[in-house]
Amino acid sequence: MKRFEFFDVTADAGYWAYGRTPEEVFENAALAMFEIMTDTSLVKAEESRRVEIKSEDMVSLLYDWLDELLFIHDTEFILFSKFKVKITEDDDGLWLNGTASGEVIKDHHERRDEVKAVTLHMMDILEEDGLLKARVILDL
């Protein structure tokens, strides 16, 4: 099973992230976002950041997850390459507890596109042939 694939979007970057579970889709969506920025295979998991988010629905939760990772990247100059997500639901909504691991940006990291923002434009999570897939468009 492929983890993600990119599609063409004018002036932006778009991708589908795949998984057998919502957690796997969220992890692969984060990996794809950082793959736009650099070659994630060269990013060591030296530091970790915990992320806790509450949202009203799955699409909002995905948006908030990616947006928080981008905020950490922009403020702490960290590239992430490994992600672990746990999603639970209660009467108040959906909760995401996640960990992103990576390292501070170094000279050996390839510089690709700068992601300015996560967008809600066309963001969706669908089930197809027993797999889940999330559509994400990022502003570059």
mmCIF file of C-alpha atoms in Angstrom:
data_model
loop_
_atom_site.group_PDB
_atom_site.id
_atom_site.type_symbol
_atom_site.label_atom_id
_atom_site.label_comp_id
_atom_site.label_asym_id
_atom_site.label_seq_id
_atom_site.Cartn_x
_atom_site.Cartn_y
_atom_site.Cartn_z
ATOM 1 C CA MET A 1 0.000 0.000 0.000
ATOM 2 C CA LYS A 2 1.359 3.431 -0.890
ATOM 3 C CA ARG A 3 1.515 5.892 1.980
ATOM 4 C CA PHE A 4 0.785 9.041 -0.031
ATOM 5 C CA GLU A 5 0.825 10.487 -3.558
ATOM 6 C CA PHE A 6 0.956 14.038 -4.881
ATOM 7 C CA PHE A 7 -1.422 15.644 -7.380
ATOM 8 C CA ASP A 8 -1.132 18.888 -9.359
ATOM 9 C CA VAL A 9 -2.652 22.045 -7.934
ATOM 10 C CA THR A 10 -1.939 25.497 -9.371
ATOM 11 C CA ALA A 11 0.418 27.460 -7.053
ATOM 12 C CA ASP A 12 -0.117 24.968 -4.214
ATOM 13 C CA ALA A 13 0.815 21.382 -3.331
ATOM 14 C CA GLY A 14 -1.837 18.708 -3.098
ATOM 15 C CA TYR A 15 -1.687 15.101 -1.990
ATOM 16 C CA TRP A 16 -3.685 12.075 -0.975
ATOM 17 C CA ALA A 17 -2.594 10.341 2.247
ATOM 18 C CA TYR A 18 -3.614 6.703 2.703
ATOM 19 C CA GLY A 19 -4.103 4.313 5.601
ATOM 20 C CA ARG A 20 -6.017 1.416 7.025
ATOM 21 C CA THR A 21 -6.966 3.462 10.112
ATOM 22 C CA PRO A 22 -7.558 7.161 10.763
ATOM 23 C CA GLU A 23 -4.325 7.214 12.784
ATOM 24 C CA GLU A 24 -2.327 5.831 9.861
ATOM 25 C CA VAL A 25 -3.866 8.395 7.490
ATOM 26 C CA PHE A 26 -2.944 11.252 9.856
ATOM 27 C CA GLU A 27 0.623 9.943 10.224
ATOM 28 C CA ASN A 28 1.024 9.627 6.445
ATOM 29 C CA ALA A 29 -0.525 13.069 5.858
ATOM 30 C CA ALA A 30 2.093 14.582 8.170
ATOM 31 C CA LEU A 31 4.884 12.649 6.458
ATOM 32 C CA ALA A 32 3.751 13.869 3.028
ATOM 33 C CA MET A 33 3.683 17.487 4.235
ATOM 34 C CA PHE A 34 7.282 17.266 5.434
ATOM 35 C CA GLU A 35 8.305 15.403 2.268
ATOM 36 C CA ILE A 36 7.299 18.561 0.381
ATOM 37 C CA MET A 37 9.836 20.460 2.499
ATOM 38 C CA THR A 38 12.741 17.978 2.465
ATOM 39 C CA ASP A 39 13.823 14.370 1.926
ATOM 40 C CA THR A 40 12.391 12.920 5.140
ATOM 41 C CA SER A 41 14.546 9.776 4.825
ATOM 42 C CA LEU A 42 17.511 11.987 5.830
ATOM 43 C CA VAL A 43 15.787 13.409 8.933
ATOM 44 C CA LYS A 44 16.790 11.566 12.109
ATOM 45 C CA ALA A 45 14.291 11.132 14.937
ATOM 46 C CA GLU A 46 16.482 12.891 17.520
ATOM 47 C CA GLU A 47 13.834 15.056 19.199
ATOM 48 C CA SER A 48 10.120 14.588 19.806
ATOM 49 C CA ARG A 49 7.222 16.948 20.317
ATOM 50 C CA ARG A 50 3.856 15.981 21.777
ATOM 51 C CA VAL A 51 0.692 17.327 20.193
ATOM 52 C CA GLU A 52 -2.746 17.226 21.821
ATOM 53 C CA ILE A 53 -5.754 18.518 19.902
ATOM 54 C CA LYS A 54 -9.525 18.497 20.302
ATOM 55 C CA SER A 55 -11.813 19.054 17.302
ATOM 56 C CA GLU A 56 -15.444 18.612 16.386
ATOM 57 C CA ASP A 57 -14.945 16.364 13.335
ATOM 58 C CA MET A 58 -12.294 14.308 11.560
ATOM 59 C CA VAL A 59 -11.502 16.864 8.829
ATOM 60 C CA SER A 60 -11.042 19.633 11.406
ATOM 61 C CA LEU A 61 -8.842 17.309 13.447
ATOM 62 C CA LEU A 62 -6.637 16.604 10.418
ATOM 63 C CA TYR A 63 -6.366 20.319 9.652
ATOM 64 C CA ASP A 64 -5.484 21.149 13.269
ATOM 65 C CA TRP A 65 -2.876 18.327 13.417
ATOM 66 C CA LEU A 66 -1.075 19.475 10.282
ATOM 67 C CA ASP A 67 -1.356 23.145 11.253
ATOM 68 C CA GLU A 68 0.163 22.490 14.691
ATOM 69 C CA LEU A 69 3.065 20.544 13.153
ATOM 70 C CA LEU A 70 3.690 23.404 10.728
ATOM 71 C CA PHE A 71 3.621 25.900 13.619
ATOM 72 C CA ILE A 72 6.239 23.867 15.540
ATOM 73 C CA HIS A 73 8.345 23.604 12.381
ATOM 74 C CA ASP A 74 8.174 27.365 11.796
ATOM 75 C CA THR A 75 8.902 28.391 15.398
ATOM 76 C CA GLU A 76 11.460 25.753 16.418
ATOM 77 C CA PHE A 77 13.064 25.086 12.995
ATOM 78 C CA ILE A 78 12.469 21.343 13.269
ATOM 79 C CA LEU A 79 11.879 18.901 10.424
ATOM 80 C CA PHE A 80 9.831 15.837 11.344
ATOM 81 C CA SER A 81 10.034 12.372 9.804
ATOM 82 C CA LYS A 82 8.280 10.009 12.245
ATOM 83 C CA PHE A 83 4.763 10.350 13.557
ATOM 84 C CA LYS A 84 2.571 8.424 15.992
ATOM 85 C CA VAL A 85 -1.092 9.304 16.424
ATOM 86 C CA LYS A 86 -3.885 8.056 18.698
ATOM 87 C CA ILE A 87 -7.432 9.323 18.058
ATOM 88 C CA THR A 88 -10.237 8.900 20.600
ATOM 89 C CA GLU A 89 -13.800 10.143 20.800
ATOM 90 C CA ASP A 90 -15.937 11.213 23.751
ATOM 91 C CA ASP A 91 -18.985 13.406 24.358
ATOM 92 C CA ASP A 92 -16.877 16.554 23.807
ATOM 93 C CA GLY A 93 -15.604 15.528 20.361
ATOM 94 C CA LEU A 94 -12.516 13.958 18.867
ATOM 95 C CA TRP A 95 -9.139 13.985 20.577
ATOM 96 C CA LEU A 96 -5.756 13.488 18.968
ATOM 97 C CA ASN A 97 -2.691 12.630 21.020
ATOM 98 C CA GLY A 98 0.347 12.499 18.807
ATOM 99 C CA THR A 99 4.097 12.553 18.738
ATOM 100 C CA ALA A 100 6.265 13.981 15.970
ATOM 101 C CA SER A 101 9.962 13.107 15.922
ATOM 102 C CA GLY A 102 12.723 14.715 13.903
ATOM 103 C CA GLU A 103 15.659 17.064 14.158
ATOM 104 C CA VAL A 104 16.566 20.722 13.992
ATOM 105 C CA ILE A 105 17.204 21.865 10.406
ATOM 106 C CA LYS A 106 20.838 21.285 9.431
ATOM 107 C CA ASP A 107 22.964 22.064 6.381
ATOM 108 C CA HIS A 108 22.719 18.509 5.028
ATOM 109 C CA HIS A 109 18.919 18.670 4.769
ATOM 110 C CA GLU A 110 17.674 19.196 1.241
ATOM 111 C CA ARG A 111 15.639 22.392 0.881
ATOM 112 C CA ARG A 112 12.501 21.885 -1.177
ATOM 113 C CA ASP A 113 9.338 24.008 -1.058
ATOM 114 C CA GLU A 114 8.375 26.202 1.868
ATOM 115 C CA VAL A 115 4.907 25.379 3.172
ATOM 116 C CA LYS A 116 3.218 28.625 4.187
ATOM 117 C CA ALA A 117 -0.084 27.194 5.403
ATOM 118 C CA VAL A 118 -2.376 24.204 5.577
ATOM 119 C CA THR A 119 -5.678 24.938 3.824
ATOM 120 C CA LEU A 120 -9.197 23.638 4.313
ATOM 121 C CA HIS A 121 -9.750 23.944 0.555
ATOM 122 C CA MET A 122 -11.060 20.561 -0.670
ATOM 123 C CA MET A 123 -9.761 18.815 2.481
ATOM 124 C CA ASP A 124 -11.629 15.559 2.907
ATOM 125 C CA ILE A 125 -11.332 12.068 4.353
ATOM 126 C CA LEU A 126 -12.907 9.297 2.304
ATOM 127 C CA GLU A 127 -13.199 5.530 2.446
ATOM 128 C CA GLU A 128 -12.506 3.657 -0.776
ATOM 129 C CA ASP A 129 -12.075 -0.095 -1.254
ATOM 130 C CA GLY A 130 -11.556 -0.668 2.477
ATOM 131 C CA LEU A 131 -8.882 2.022 2.768
ATOM 132 C CA LEU A 132 -9.103 5.556 4.069
ATOM 133 C CA LYS A 133 -7.639 8.470 2.164
ATOM 134 C CA ALA A 134 -7.288 12.130 3.001
ATOM 135 C CA ARG A 135 -7.018 14.942 0.459
ATOM 136 C CA VAL A 136 -4.797 17.822 1.563
ATOM 137 C CA ILE A 137 -3.817 21.054 -0.199
ATOM 138 C CA LEU A 138 -1.005 23.205 1.165
ATOM 139 C CA ASP A 139 -0.258 26.836 0.361
ATOM 140 C CA LEU A 140 3.338 27.191 -0.837
#
